[in-house]
């Protein structure tokens, strides 16, 4: 008879739920040390299996991917925010959405977006230049959220958002906290009950839907003449200037790219700039590499591809602080992983945050060491030990866009500025649905 994986007993009634609510990263990391590469948790009446070893992850998320769906508690709540966009949809709907996204994010399409990306970064460059005169400080994550939202707007939607930037950023911050709390409770007050947090959530969702609808209306009014992601996706949905039953699907796609597409990159850049500021020798190497780029000219696609060390820094930052720090699936039929039984309708979770620190695959896993991703060493990394963009058939289609956007932001900002952590600023990660900093990361800006 197949056995269940080992794991903590926890509270007689709640299991490990209180630990999950209080410190999910600590729960997962400590459980790996105590129980091994597959851990069974009980959260109230439900069981959850955490897969940590790369081979176990490969087995569930790639080899047997058809046996695992996204019908988990967490994705159910995420659908409250982005509904059936590419991140949460399944089956034929997802296949069509993914095909459209792959077309939009082809390398040649992304290369054409670089001038618009650079245009979006310039306002921050100008603002930081004014701040350096008085040794002023910035909230790093807030700055990166505004930056990546502006890039999403200029490259994908062409709306020239102004006040909408703050609306989206504030809404996303609230939604991330709200949904994380709901996924970690045994019971939730239904959204139809008008308590304060429900009303605030629905208000923020309504604001995001309104902004997404504005994108659709602008597309209609311009007859799709402007290029951008909206043009490609709208064409794929058959939205050609007339009201359509497919408009809802288009709005869901816009919401997904607007919300998830900006936040993950903002978090990645936040942690990358923080780590660079904490490691002067890394900053020095990046400056040396940036100095090889031509003058004040915006780096070209080919220039960005040459920033090999900068890319290593980005990849190492994503190893330590993966924005998608956990991914969940639900088993459809019984399965067996590593000689352990996976019952039907069991939630199976992977945590890149934990697997990226597996001592069997990463030497000194807590040390920030970009050289791990030097081509001579990167080839030795187990392909399922590094998962910042997901895994298997549902791996992020915007990976190339995100890396290129990040390299451009680093090149344009660090070629002109140095960042220093404000004294006594306490920095920790906050494991919500994503992995932002718990408190503002305050940085002092100075000219390079």
XYZ file of C-alpha atoms in Angstrom, residues 27 35 69 110 116 120 183 225 262 266 270 279 310 390 394 398 420-421:
18
model
C 6.807 26.964 7.713
C 10.665 16.277 6.829
C -5.493 21.484 -12.795
C 9.527 42.698 -27.935
C 8.564 52.818 -25.818
C 8.435 55.203 -20.043
C -6.739 31.811 1.028
C -4.617 51.605 -35.910
C 3.396 44.773 -13.968
C 8.121 45.525 -10.179
C 12.775 46.052 -6.304
C 26.786 44.388 -2.634
C 23.489 42.263 -15.596
C 6.905 28.830 -13.571
C 2.096 27.048 -18.247
C 6.191 37.115 -20.947
C 22.121 53.280 -0.833
C 19.847 51.699 1.750
